[in-house]
CSV table of C-alpha atoms in Angstrom, one decimal:
chain,number,residue,atom,x,y,z
A,1,MET,CA,0.0,-0.1,-0.1
A,2,GLU,CA,1.4,3.2,-1.1
A,3,SER,CA,1.3,5.9,1.8
A,4,TYR,CA,2.0,9.7,1.6
A,5,ALA,CA,2.0,12.4,4.4
A,6,PHE,CA,-0.6,14.6,2.2
A,7,VAL,CA,-2.9,13.5,-0.2
A,8,ILE,CA,-5.1,16.1,-2.2
A,9,VAL,CA,-8.1,15.1,-4.2
A,10,GLY,CA,-8.6,17.3,-7.3
A,11,GLY,CA,-6.6,18.6,-10.2
A,12,GLY,CA,-8.0,22.1,-10.2
A,13,ILE,CA,-6.5,25.5,-9.0
A,14,ALA,CA,-7.4,24.6,-5.3
A,15,GLY,CA,-5.5,21.3,-5.4
A,16,VAL,CA,-2.8,22.2,-7.4
A,17,SER,CA,-2.4,25.3,-5.2
A,18,CYS,CA,-2.8,23.2,-2.2
A,19,ALA,CA,0.0,21.0,-3.5
A,20,GLU,CA,2.4,23.6,-4.1
A,21,GLY,CA,2.0,25.4,-0.6
A,22,LEU,CA,2.4,21.9,1.2
A,23,ALA,CA,5.7,21.4,-1.0
A,24,PHE,CA,7.0,24.7,-0.1
A,25,LEU,CA,6.1,24.4,3.8
A,26,CYS,CA,7.0,21.1,4.0
A,27,PRO,CA,9.8,20.0,1.7
A,28,ASP,CA,10.8,16.8,3.6
A,29,LYS,CA,7.4,14.9,3.1
A,30,GLN,CA,6.0,13.1,0.2
A,31,ILE,CA,2.9,14.5,-1.3
A,32,LEU,CA,0.2,12.8,-3.7
A,33,LEU,CA,-2.3,14.7,-6.1
A,34,LEU,CA,-4.9,12.7,-7.3
A,35,THR,CA,-6.7,14.3,-10.3
A,36,ALA,CA,-9.6,12.9,-12.7
A,37,SER,CA,-8.0,14.4,-15.6
A,38,PRO,CA,-4.6,14.4,-17.6
A,39,LEU,CA,-4.7,18.1,-17.0
A,40,VAL,CA,-4.2,20.4,-13.9
A,41,LYS,CA,-4.6,24.1,-13.3
A,42,ALA,CA,-1.6,25.8,-12.0
A,43,VAL,CA,-1.6,29.9,-11.2
A,44,THR,CA,1.2,31.6,-12.5
A,45,ASP,CA,2.4,34.9,-12.6
A,46,ILE,CA,0.7,36.4,-9.5
A,47,VAL,CA,1.3,40.1,-9.1
A,48,HIS,CA,0.0,42.0,-5.9
A,49,LEU,CA,-2.0,44.7,-6.5
A,50,SER,CA,-3.0,45.6,-3.2
A,51,LYS,CA,-3.4,43.9,0.3
A,52,THR,CA,-5.9,41.8,-0.6
A,53,LEU,CA,-6.0,42.2,-4.4
A,54,PHE,CA,-4.1,39.9,-6.8
A,55,ASP,CA,-3.5,39.3,-10.6
A,56,PHE,CA,-2.6,36.0,-12.1
A,57,ASP,CA,-2.9,33.8,-14.9
A,58,VAL,CA,-4.0,30.2,-15.0
A,59,LYS,CA,-1.9,27.8,-16.8
A,60,GLU,CA,-2.7,24.3,-18.2
A,61,LEU,CA,-0.4,21.6,-17.5
A,62,ARG,CA,0.2,17.9,-17.8
A,63,ALA,CA,0.1,15.7,-14.7
A,64,GLN,CA,3.2,14.3,-15.5
A,65,GLN,CA,4.8,17.7,-16.7
A,66,PHE,CA,3.6,19.2,-13.2
A,67,ALA,CA,5.2,16.3,-11.1
A,68,ASP,CA,8.3,16.8,-12.7
A,69,LEU,CA,8.5,20.4,-11.6
A,70,HIS,CA,8.1,19.3,-8.2
A,71,PRO,CA,10.3,16.4,-6.5
A,72,THR,CA,8.0,15.9,-3.8
A,73,ILE,CA,4.6,15.6,-5.2
A,74,SER,CA,3.4,12.9,-7.1
A,75,VAL,CA,0.4,12.8,-9.7
A,76,ILE,CA,-2.0,9.9,-9.8
A,77,GLU,CA,-4.6,10.3,-12.6
A,78,ASP,CA,-7.4,8.5,-11.0
A,79,THR,CA,-10.9,8.9,-9.7
A,80,VAL,CA,-11.6,8.4,-6.1
A,81,THR,CA,-14.4,6.1,-5.2
A,82,SER,CA,-14.3,6.0,-1.2
A,83,ILE,CA,-12.6,7.7,1.6
A,84,ASN,CA,-11.8,5.7,5.1
A,85,THR,CA,-11.1,8.5,7.6
A,86,GLU,CA,-10.9,6.0,10.4
A,87,GLY,CA,-8.3,4.2,8.7
A,88,HIS,CA,-6.8,7.3,6.8
A,89,THR,CA,-7.0,5.3,3.4
A,90,VAL,CA,-8.4,6.5,0.3
A,91,SER,CA,-9.4,4.0,-2.6
A,92,THR,CA,-9.7,4.7,-6.2
A,93,THR,CA,-11.4,3.3,-9.6
A,94,GLY,CA,-7.9,1.9,-10.7
A,95,GLY,CA,-8.1,-0.5,-7.8
A,96,LYS,CA,-5.2,1.7,-5.5
A,97,CYS,CA,-5.6,1.8,-1.9
A,98,ILE,CA,-3.8,4.5,-0.6
A,99,LYS,CA,-3.0,5.7,2.8
A,100,TYR,CA,-2.4,9.1,4.2
A,101,ASP,CA,-1.6,11.4,7.4
A,102,LYS,CA,-3.4,14.5,5.9
A,103,ILE,CA,-6.2,14.7,3.2
A,104,CYS,CA,-7.5,17.8,1.6
A,105,ILE,CA,-10.6,18.0,-0.8
A,106,CYS,CA,-10.6,20.2,-3.4
A,107,THR,CA,-12.9,18.7,-5.7
A,108,GLY,CA,-14.9,21.9,-6.5
A,109,GLY,CA,-18.4,23.2,-5.7
A,110,ARG,CA,-21.5,21.7,-7.3
A,111,PRO,CA,-24.1,24.5,-9.0
A,112,LYS,CA,-27.3,25.0,-6.9
A,113,LEU,CA,-30.3,24.0,-8.9
A,114,ILE,CA,-33.3,25.5,-8.7
A,115,ALA,CA,-35.0,22.4,-8.8
A,116,GLU,CA,-33.2,19.2,-7.9
A,117,GLY,CA,-34.9,16.2,-9.6
A,118,ASN,CA,-36.4,17.9,-12.5
A,119,PRO,CA,-35.8,16.5,-15.7
A,120,PHE,CA,-36.2,19.9,-17.5
A,121,VAL,CA,-33.8,21.7,-15.1
A,122,LEU,CA,-30.0,21.4,-16.1
A,123,GLY,CA,-27.0,23.2,-14.5
A,124,LEU,CA,-24.1,24.0,-16.6
A,125,ARG,CA,-20.7,23.6,-15.1
A,126,ASP,CA,-18.6,20.8,-16.6
A,127,THR,CA,-18.2,19.1,-20.0
A,128,GLU,CA,-20.1,16.4,-19.1
A,129,SER,CA,-23.2,19.0,-18.6
A,130,VAL,CA,-22.5,20.7,-21.4
A,131,LYS,CA,-22.8,17.4,-23.6
A,132,GLU,CA,-26.1,16.9,-21.6
A,133,PHE,CA,-27.3,20.6,-22.9
A,134,GLN,CA,-26.1,19.9,-26.3
A,135,SER,CA,-28.3,16.8,-27.1
A,136,ARG,CA,-31.2,18.2,-25.2
A,137,ILE,CA,-31.0,21.8,-27.1
A,138,GLN,CA,-31.5,19.9,-30.4
A,139,ASP,CA,-35.5,19.7,-30.3
A,140,ALA,CA,-36.0,22.7,-28.2
A,141,ARG,CA,-38.2,25.8,-29.3
A,142,ARG,CA,-37.9,27.9,-26.0
A,143,ILE,CA,-35.5,27.8,-23.4
A,144,VAL,CA,-35.1,29.8,-19.9
A,145,VAL,CA,-31.6,30.7,-18.7
A,146,VAL,CA,-31.0,31.4,-15.2
A,147,GLY,CA,-28.3,33.2,-13.8
A,148,ASN,CA,-26.1,36.1,-14.5
A,149,GLY,CA,-22.7,34.8,-14.2
A,150,GLY,CA,-19.9,34.1,-17.1
A,151,ILE,CA,-21.5,30.8,-18.5
A,152,ALA,CA,-24.9,32.1,-18.8
A,153,THR,CA,-23.9,35.1,-20.6
A,154,GLU,CA,-21.6,33.0,-23.1
A,155,LEU,CA,-24.5,30.7,-23.6
A,156,VAL,CA,-27.0,33.4,-24.3
A,157,HIS,CA,-24.9,34.9,-26.8
A,158,GLU,CA,-23.9,31.7,-28.2
A,159,VAL,CA,-27.4,29.5,-28.6
A,160,GLU,CA,-29.0,29.9,-31.9
A,161,GLY,CA,-32.2,28.6,-33.3
A,162,VAL,CA,-34.3,28.8,-30.0
A,163,GLU,CA,-36.3,31.5,-27.8
A,164,ILE,CA,-34.3,32.5,-25.1
A,165,ILE,CA,-35.8,34.0,-21.7
A,166,TRP,CA,-32.8,35.3,-19.6
A,167,ALA,CA,-33.9,35.7,-16.0
A,168,ILE,CA,-31.7,37.6,-13.8
A,169,LYS,CA,-31.8,39.1,-10.4
A,170,ASP,CA,-29.8,42.1,-11.1
A,171,LYS,CA,-31.0,45.3,-12.9
A,172,HIS,CA,-28.7,44.7,-15.6
A,173,ILE,CA,-26.8,41.8,-17.4
A,174,SER,CA,-23.4,40.6,-17.0
A,175,ALA,CA,-23.2,42.5,-13.7
A,176,THR,CA,-20.5,40.3,-12.2
A,177,PHE,CA,-18.1,41.3,-14.9
A,178,VAL,CA,-19.4,44.8,-16.3
A,179,ASP,CA,-21.2,48.2,-15.4
A,180,PRO,CA,-24.0,49.2,-16.1
A,181,GLY,CA,-23.2,51.4,-19.1
A,182,ALA,CA,-21.0,48.4,-20.6
A,183,ALA,CA,-24.1,46.1,-20.1
A,184,GLU,CA,-26.2,48.4,-21.9
A,185,PHE,CA,-23.9,48.5,-25.0
A,186,PHE,CA,-23.5,44.4,-25.2
A,187,GLN,CA,-27.2,44.0,-24.8
A,188,ALA,CA,-27.6,46.2,-27.5
A,189,GLN,CA,-25.5,44.2,-29.6
A,190,LEU,CA,-27.3,41.3,-28.5
A,191,LEU,CA,-30.8,42.0,-29.5
A,192,LYS,CA,-29.8,43.9,-32.6
A,193,ARG,CA,-29.1,40.6,-34.0
A,194,GLY,CA,-32.8,40.1,-34.1
A,195,ASP,CA,-35.1,37.4,-34.8
A,196,LYS,CA,-33.3,36.4,-37.9
A,197,MET,CA,-29.5,35.3,-37.4
A,198,THR,CA,-26.7,36.9,-39.5
A,199,SER,CA,-24.0,34.7,-41.2
A,200,GLN,CA,-21.2,35.5,-38.3
A,201,THR,CA,-17.3,34.5,-39.1
A,202,SER,CA,-15.2,33.1,-36.4
A,203,SER,CA,-12.1,35.0,-35.5
A,204,PRO,CA,-9.0,33.3,-34.8
A,205,VAL,CA,-8.5,32.5,-31.2
A,206,LYS,CA,-4.9,33.1,-30.1
A,207,ARG,CA,-4.9,31.5,-26.6
A,208,LEU,CA,-3.0,28.2,-26.2
A,209,LYS,CA,-5.1,25.6,-26.5
A,210,TYR,CA,-4.8,21.7,-24.9
A,211,THR,CA,-6.3,18.8,-26.0
A,212,VAL,CA,-7.0,15.4,-24.1
A,213,ASP,CA,-5.5,11.9,-25.1
A,214,GLY,CA,-4.5,13.4,-28.8
A,215,SER,CA,-8.2,14.5,-29.5
A,216,SER,CA,-8.7,18.2,-30.9
A,217,ASP,CA,-12.3,18.0,-29.7
A,218,VAL,CA,-13.3,19.3,-26.1
A,219,LYS,CA,-16.5,16.9,-26.3
A,220,ASP,CA,-13.9,14.0,-26.1
A,221,ALA,CA,-12.5,15.2,-22.8
A,222,PRO,CA,-13.1,13.5,-19.4
A,223,THR,CA,-16.4,14.0,-18.1
A,224,GLY,CA,-16.2,16.4,-15.2
A,225,ALA,CA,-13.6,18.6,-16.3
A,226,ALA,CA,-14.3,22.2,-15.5
A,227,LEU,CA,-15.3,24.9,-18.4
A,228,GLY,CA,-12.7,27.3,-19.8
A,229,PRO,CA,-12.4,29.9,-22.1
A,230,ASP,CA,-14.0,29.1,-25.4
A,231,TRP,CA,-16.0,26.1,-24.1
A,232,HIS,CA,-18.7,26.8,-26.7
A,233,ALA,CA,-16.3,26.5,-29.5
A,234,THR,CA,-16.8,23.0,-30.4
A,235,PHE,CA,-20.0,22.6,-29.1
A,236,ASN,CA,-23.2,22.7,-31.9
A,237,ILE,CA,-26.1,24.6,-29.5
A,238,HIS,CA,-28.6,25.1,-32.0
A,239,GLY,CA,-32.3,24.7,-31.2
A,240,ILE,CA,-34.9,23.3,-33.7
A,241,HIS,CA,-35.3,26.8,-35.5
A,242,ALA,CA,-33.6,27.0,-38.5
A,243,ASP,CA,-32.9,30.9,-38.5
A,244,MET,CA,-34.6,32.2,-35.8
A,245,ARG,CA,-33.3,33.9,-32.5
A,246,LYS,CA,-34.8,36.0,-29.8
A,247,VAL,CA,-33.9,37.1,-26.7
A,248,THR,CA,-35.9,38.6,-23.7
A,249,VAL,CA,-34.3,39.7,-20.4
A,250,GLU,CA,-36.4,39.7,-17.3
A,251,TYR,CA,-34.7,41.9,-14.6
A,252,GLU,CA,-35.0,42.0,-10.9
A,253,THR,CA,-36.5,38.3,-10.8
A,254,GLU,CA,-35.9,34.8,-9.4
A,255,VAL,CA,-37.8,31.7,-10.2
A,256,LYS,CA,-40.3,30.9,-7.5
A,257,GLU,CA,-41.8,27.7,-8.9
A,258,ILE,CA,-41.6,25.1,-11.7
A,259,ARG,CA,-44.7,23.5,-12.5
A,260,PRO,CA,-46.3,21.6,-15.2
A,261,ARG,CA,-48.5,23.8,-17.7
A,262,ALA,CA,-52.5,23.1,-16.9
A,263,ASP,CA,-52.9,22.0,-20.7
A,264,SER,CA,-50.2,19.4,-20.6
A,265,ARG,CA,-51.4,18.0,-17.1
A,266,ASP,CA,-55.2,17.3,-18.6
A,267,SER,CA,-53.6,15.6,-21.6
A,268,GLY,CA,-51.2,14.0,-19.6
A,269,GLY,CA,-47.7,15.3,-21.2
A,270,GLU,CA,-45.0,16.4,-19.6
A,271,SER,CA,-44.8,19.8,-21.0
A,272,TRP,CA,-43.2,22.4,-17.6
A,273,ALA,CA,-43.7,26.0,-17.5
Protein backbone atom coordinates (compact mmCIF):
# COMPACT_ATOMS: atom_id res chain seq x y z
CA MET A 1 0.00 0.00 0.00
CA GLU A 2 1.34 3.40 -0.99
CA SER A 3 1.64 5.91 1.82
CA TYR A 4 1.91 9.70 1.73
CA ALA A 5 2.02 12.46 4.30
CA PHE A 6 -0.54 14.47 2.32
CA VAL A 7 -3.12 13.35 -0.23
CA ILE A 8 -4.93 16.01 -2.25
CA VAL A 9 -8.06 15.12 -4.22
CA GLY A 10 -8.67 17.39 -7.20
CA GLY A 11 -6.47 18.74 -9.98
CA GLY A 12 -8.02 22.19 -10.27
CA ILE A 13 -6.56 25.51 -9.13
CA ALA A 14 -7.34 24.82 -5.46
CA GLY A 15 -5.78 21.34 -5.46
CA VAL A 16 -2.67 22.35 -7.35
CA SER A 17 -2.16 25.46 -5.21
CA CYS A 18 -2.58 23.34 -2.08
CA ALA A 19 0.03 20.85 -3.31
CA GLU A 20 2.49 23.62 -4.18
CA GLY A 21 1.96 25.30 -0.82
CA LEU A 22 2.52 22.08 1.12
CA ALA A 23 5.62 21.30 -0.93
CA PHE A 24 7.02 24.69 0.04
CA LEU A 25 6.08 24.48 3.73
CA CYS A 26 6.99 20.80 4.18
CA PRO A 27 9.86 20.07 1.77
CA ASP A 28 10.63 16.75 3.46
CA LYS A 29 7.09 15.32 3.11
CA GLN A 30 5.75 13.23 0.24
CA ILE A 31 2.59 14.61 -1.38
CA LEU A 32 0.12 12.88 -3.71
CA LEU A 33 -2.22 14.75 -6.05
CA LEU A 34 -5.17 12.68 -7.31
CA THR A 35 -6.79 14.09 -10.44
CA ALA A 36 -9.46 12.71 -12.76
CA SER A 37 -8.05 14.61 -15.74
CA PRO A 38 -4.62 14.37 -17.39
CA LEU A 39 -4.49 18.18 -17.27
CA VAL A 40 -4.08 20.17 -14.05
CA LYS A 41 -4.52 23.92 -13.58
CA ALA A 42 -1.76 25.96 -11.95
CA VAL A 43 -1.61 29.63 -11.01
CA THR A 44 1.30 31.59 -12.52
CA ASP A 45 2.55 35.18 -12.78
CA ILE A 46 1.06 36.35 -9.47
CA VAL A 47 1.12 40.14 -9.06
CA HIS A 48 0.15 41.77 -5.74
CA LEU A 49 -2.06 44.73 -6.65
CA SER A 50 -3.03 45.51 -3.06
CA LYS A 51 -3.17 43.82 0.33
CA THR A 52 -6.12 41.64 -0.70
CA LEU A 53 -6.15 41.95 -4.51
CA PHE A 54 -4.01 39.85 -6.85
CA ASP A 55 -3.60 39.46 -10.58
CA PHE A 56 -2.60 36.05 -11.91
CA ASP A 57 -2.78 33.73 -14.90
CA VAL A 58 -4.11 30.17 -15.00
CA LYS A 59 -1.95 27.70 -16.88
CA GLU A 60 -2.88 24.15 -17.81
CA LEU A 61 -0.15 21.53 -17.49
CA ARG A 62 0.08 17.84 -18.15
CA ALA A 63 -0.10 15.94 -14.88
CA GLN A 64 3.31 14.39 -15.35
CA GLN A 65 4.77 17.73 -16.37
CA PHE A 66 3.55 19.24 -13.11
CA ALA A 67 5.01 16.34 -11.12
CA ASP A 68 8.39 16.79 -12.82
CA LEU A 69 8.50 20.38 -11.59
CA HIS A 70 8.10 19.33 -7.94
CA PRO A 71 10.28 16.45 -6.65
CA THR A 72 8.13 15.76 -3.57
CA ILE A 73 4.79 15.74 -5.43
CA SER A 74 3.45 12.64 -7.16
CA VAL A 75 0.45 12.79 -9.48
CA ILE A 76 -1.94 9.91 -10.16
CA GLU A 77 -4.67 10.17 -12.79
CA ASP A 78 -7.55 8.31 -11.18
CA THR A 79 -10.98 8.81 -9.63
CA VAL A 80 -11.64 8.46 -5.91
CA THR A 81 -14.41 6.04 -5.03
CA SER A 82 -14.27 6.16 -1.23
CA ILE A 83 -12.38 7.65 1.71
CA ASN A 84 -11.94 5.79 4.99
CA THR A 85 -11.43 8.58 7.52
CA GLU A 86 -10.84 6.16 10.40
CA GLY A 87 -8.23 4.07 8.61
CA HIS A 88 -6.82 7.08 6.73
CA THR A 89 -7.07 5.38 3.33
CA VAL A 90 -8.33 6.41 -0.11
CA SER A 91 -9.68 3.94 -2.69
CA THR A 92 -9.79 4.65 -6.43
CA THR A 93 -11.46 3.19 -9.49
CA GLY A 94 -8.08 1.91 -10.62
CA GLY A 95 -7.95 -0.44 -7.66
CA LYS A 96 -5.44 1.57 -5.62
CA CYS A 97 -5.64 1.85 -1.86
CA ILE A 98 -3.57 4.79 -0.63
CA LYS A 99 -2.76 5.59 2.98
CA TYR A 100 -2.41 9.19 4.14
CA ASP A 101 -1.66 11.23 7.24
CA LYS A 102 -3.66 14.28 6.13
CA ILE A 103 -6.12 14.68 3.27
CA CYS A 104 -7.38 17.76 1.47
CA ILE A 105 -10.57 17.63 -0.65
CA CYS A 106 -10.42 20.12 -3.54
CA THR A 107 -13.07 18.74 -5.87
CA GLY A 108 -14.77 22.06 -6.57
CA GLY A 109 -18.32 23.25 -6.02
CA ARG A 110 -21.59 21.84 -7.25
CA PRO A 111 -24.15 23.99 -9.07
CA LYS A 112 -27.11 25.02 -6.93
CA LEU A 113 -30.06 23.92 -9.02
CA ILE A 114 -33.40 25.62 -8.61
CA ALA A 115 -35.19 22.26 -8.75
CA GLU A 116 -33.21 19.15 -7.84
CA GLY A 117 -34.34 16.07 -9.73
CA ASN A 118 -36.47 17.96 -12.28
CA PRO A 119 -35.78 16.42 -15.71
CA PHE A 120 -36.22 19.82 -17.38
CA VAL A 121 -33.67 21.66 -15.22
CA LEU A 122 -29.99 21.36 -16.09
CA GLY A 123 -27.07 23.07 -14.37
CA LEU A 124 -24.10 23.92 -16.60
CA ARG A 125 -20.71 23.69 -14.95
CA ASP A 126 -18.52 21.08 -16.65
CA THR A 127 -18.08 19.31 -19.97
CA GLU A 128 -20.46 16.52 -19.00
CA SER A 129 -23.37 18.89 -18.36
CA VAL A 130 -22.68 20.79 -21.61
CA LYS A 131 -22.85 17.56 -23.61
CA GLU A 132 -26.18 16.80 -21.96
CA PHE A 133 -27.39 20.31 -22.79
CA GLN A 134 -26.28 19.87 -26.39
CA SER A 135 -28.37 16.73 -26.79
CA ARG A 136 -31.45 18.34 -25.23
CA ILE A 137 -31.47 21.64 -27.11
CA GLN A 138 -31.64 20.01 -30.54
CA ASP A 139 -35.43 19.65 -30.22
CA ALA A 140 -36.04 22.82 -28.19
CA ARG A 141 -38.00 25.86 -29.33
CA ARG A 142 -37.70 27.91 -26.14
CA ILE A 143 -35.35 27.79 -23.16
CA VAL A 144 -35.09 29.75 -19.92
CA VAL A 145 -31.58 30.72 -18.79
CA VAL A 146 -31.43 31.46 -15.06
CA GLY A 147 -28.30 33.20 -13.82
CA ASN A 148 -26.16 36.20 -14.64
CA GLY A 149 -22.61 34.84 -14.48
CA GLY A 150 -20.03 34.06 -17.12
CA ILE A 151 -21.49 30.76 -18.34
CA ALA A 152 -25.00 32.23 -18.61
CA THR A 153 -23.69 35.26 -20.55
CA GLU A 154 -21.77 33.10 -23.01
CA LEU A 155 -24.71 30.72 -23.35
CA VAL A 156 -27.18 33.47 -24.24
CA HIS A 157 -24.75 34.88 -26.79
CA GLU A 158 -23.87 31.58 -28.46
CA VAL A 159 -27.13 29.60 -28.56
CA GLU A 160 -28.96 29.83 -31.89
CA GLY A 161 -32.22 28.59 -33.35
CA VAL A 162 -34.22 28.97 -30.16
CA GLU A 163 -36.17 31.57 -28.20
CA ILE A 164 -34.33 32.54 -25.00
CA ILE A 165 -35.82 34.00 -21.83
CA TRP A 166 -32.98 35.25 -19.63
CA ALA A 167 -34.00 35.57 -15.98
CA ILE A 168 -31.59 37.59 -13.82
CA LYS A 169 -31.84 39.00 -10.30
CA ASP A 170 -29.77 42.11 -11.13
CA LYS A 171 -30.69 45.38 -12.81
CA HIS A 172 -28.43 44.75 -15.79
CA ILE A 173 -26.92 41.78 -17.61
CA SER A 174 -23.47 40.39 -16.78
CA ALA A 175 -23.41 42.31 -13.49
CA THR A 176 -20.54 40.17 -12.21
CA PHE A 177 -18.21 41.50 -14.90
CA VAL A 178 -19.38 44.85 -16.27
CA ASP A 179 -21.01 48.07 -15.09
CA PRO A 180 -24.49 49.21 -16.21
CA GLY A 181 -23.11 51.33 -19.06
CA ALA A 182 -21.13 48.50 -20.60
CA ALA A 183 -24.04 46.11 -20.03
CA GLU A 184 -26.35 48.41 -21.98
CA PHE A 185 -23.92 48.40 -24.90
CA PHE A 186 -23.55 44.62 -24.91
CA GLN A 187 -27.28 44.10 -24.59
CA ALA A 188 -27.95 46.39 -27.56
CA GLN A 189 -25.54 44.32 -29.64
CA LEU A 190 -27.20 41.11 -28.44
CA LEU A 191 -30.72 42.24 -29.29
CA LYS A 192 -29.59 43.90 -32.51
CA ARG A 193 -29.08 40.51 -34.08
CA GLY A 194 -32.88 40.23 -34.13
CA ASP A 195 -35.09 37.28 -34.88
CA LYS A 196 -33.13 36.33 -37.98
CA MET A 197 -29.62 35.08 -37.46
CA THR A 198 -26.95 36.88 -39.42
CA SER A 199 -23.99 34.95 -40.78
CA GLN A 200 -20.96 35.25 -38.51
CA THR A 201 -17.39 34.25 -39.09
CA SER A 202 -15.37 33.13 -36.13
CA SER A 203 -12.18 35.09 -35.61
CA PRO A 204 -9.00 33.20 -34.76
CA VAL A 205 -8.43 32.48 -31.07
CA LYS A 206 -4.87 33.27 -30.07
CA ARG A 207 -4.98 31.57 -26.66
CA LEU A 208 -2.98 28.39 -26.16
CA LYS A 209 -5.22 25.32 -26.33
CA TYR A 210 -4.74 21.85 -24.89
CA THR A 211 -6.21 18.54 -25.98
CA VAL A 212 -6.76 15.31 -24.07
CA ASP A 213 -5.54 11.91 -25.25
CA GLY A 214 -4.71 13.25 -28.70
CA SER A 215 -8.20 14.57 -29.31
CA SER A 216 -8.74 18.04 -30.73
CA ASP A 217 -12.37 18.09 -29.66
CA VAL A 218 -13.36 19.19 -26.16
CA LYS A 219 -16.38 16.87 -26.36
CA ASP A 220 -13.99 13.95 -25.99
CA ALA A 221 -12.52 15.32 -22.76
CA PRO A 222 -13.14 13.41 -19.54
CA THR A 223 -16.43 14.24 -17.90
CA GLY A 224 -16.34 16.59 -14.99
CA ALA A 225 -13.63 18.87 -16.36
CA ALA A 226 -14.53 22.47 -15.50
CA LEU A 227 -15.42 24.79 -18.35
CA GLY A 228 -12.71 27.20 -19.43
CA PRO A 229 -12.29 29.88 -22.11
CA ASP A 230 -13.92 29.16 -25.47
CA TRP A 231 -15.74 26.12 -24.06
CA HIS A 232 -18.54 26.64 -26.60
CA ALA A 233 -16.25 26.70 -29.64
CA THR A 234 -16.62 23.00 -30.49
CA PHE A 235 -20.19 22.44 -29.27
CA ASN A 236 -23.13 22.69 -31.66
CA ILE A 237 -25.74 24.36 -29.44
CA HIS A 238 -28.53 25.01 -31.91
CA GLY A 239 -32.26 24.73 -31.35
CA ILE A 240 -34.97 23.41 -33.63
CA HIS A 241 -35.54 26.66 -35.56
CA ALA A 242 -33.42 27.08 -38.67
CA ASP A 243 -32.62 30.79 -38.49
CA MET A 244 -34.67 32.28 -35.66
CA ARG A 245 -33.22 33.91 -32.57
CA LYS A 246 -35.03 35.92 -29.92
CA VAL A 247 -33.76 37.00 -26.50
CA THR A 248 -36.00 38.43 -23.78
CA VAL A 249 -34.36 39.63 -20.56
CA GLU A 250 -36.35 39.54 -17.31
CA TYR A 251 -34.69 41.84 -14.75
CA GLU A 252 -34.75 41.66 -10.94
CA THR A 253 -36.53 38.34 -10.92
CA GLU A 254 -36.04 34.90 -9.42
CA VAL A 255 -37.62 31.54 -10.12
CA LYS A 256 -40.35 30.87 -7.57
CA GLU A 257 -41.83 27.63 -8.88
CA ILE A 258 -41.53 25.19 -11.77
CA ARG A 259 -44.77 23.39 -12.50
CA PRO A 260 -46.49 21.50 -15.33
CA ARG A 261 -48.57 23.59 -17.68
CA ALA A 262 -52.32 23.26 -17.18
CA ASP A 263 -52.98 22.08 -20.72
CA SER A 264 -50.30 19.37 -20.56
CA ARG A 265 -51.54 18.22 -17.16
CA ASP A 266 -54.94 17.46 -18.65
CA SER A 267 -53.48 15.67 -21.64
CA GLY A 268 -50.99 13.67 -19.63
CA GLY A 269 -47.99 15.28 -21.32
CA GLU A 270 -44.72 16.25 -19.68
CA SER A 271 -44.39 19.86 -20.78
CA TRP A 272 -43.40 22.23 -17.98
CA ALA A 273 -43.69 25.97 -17.48
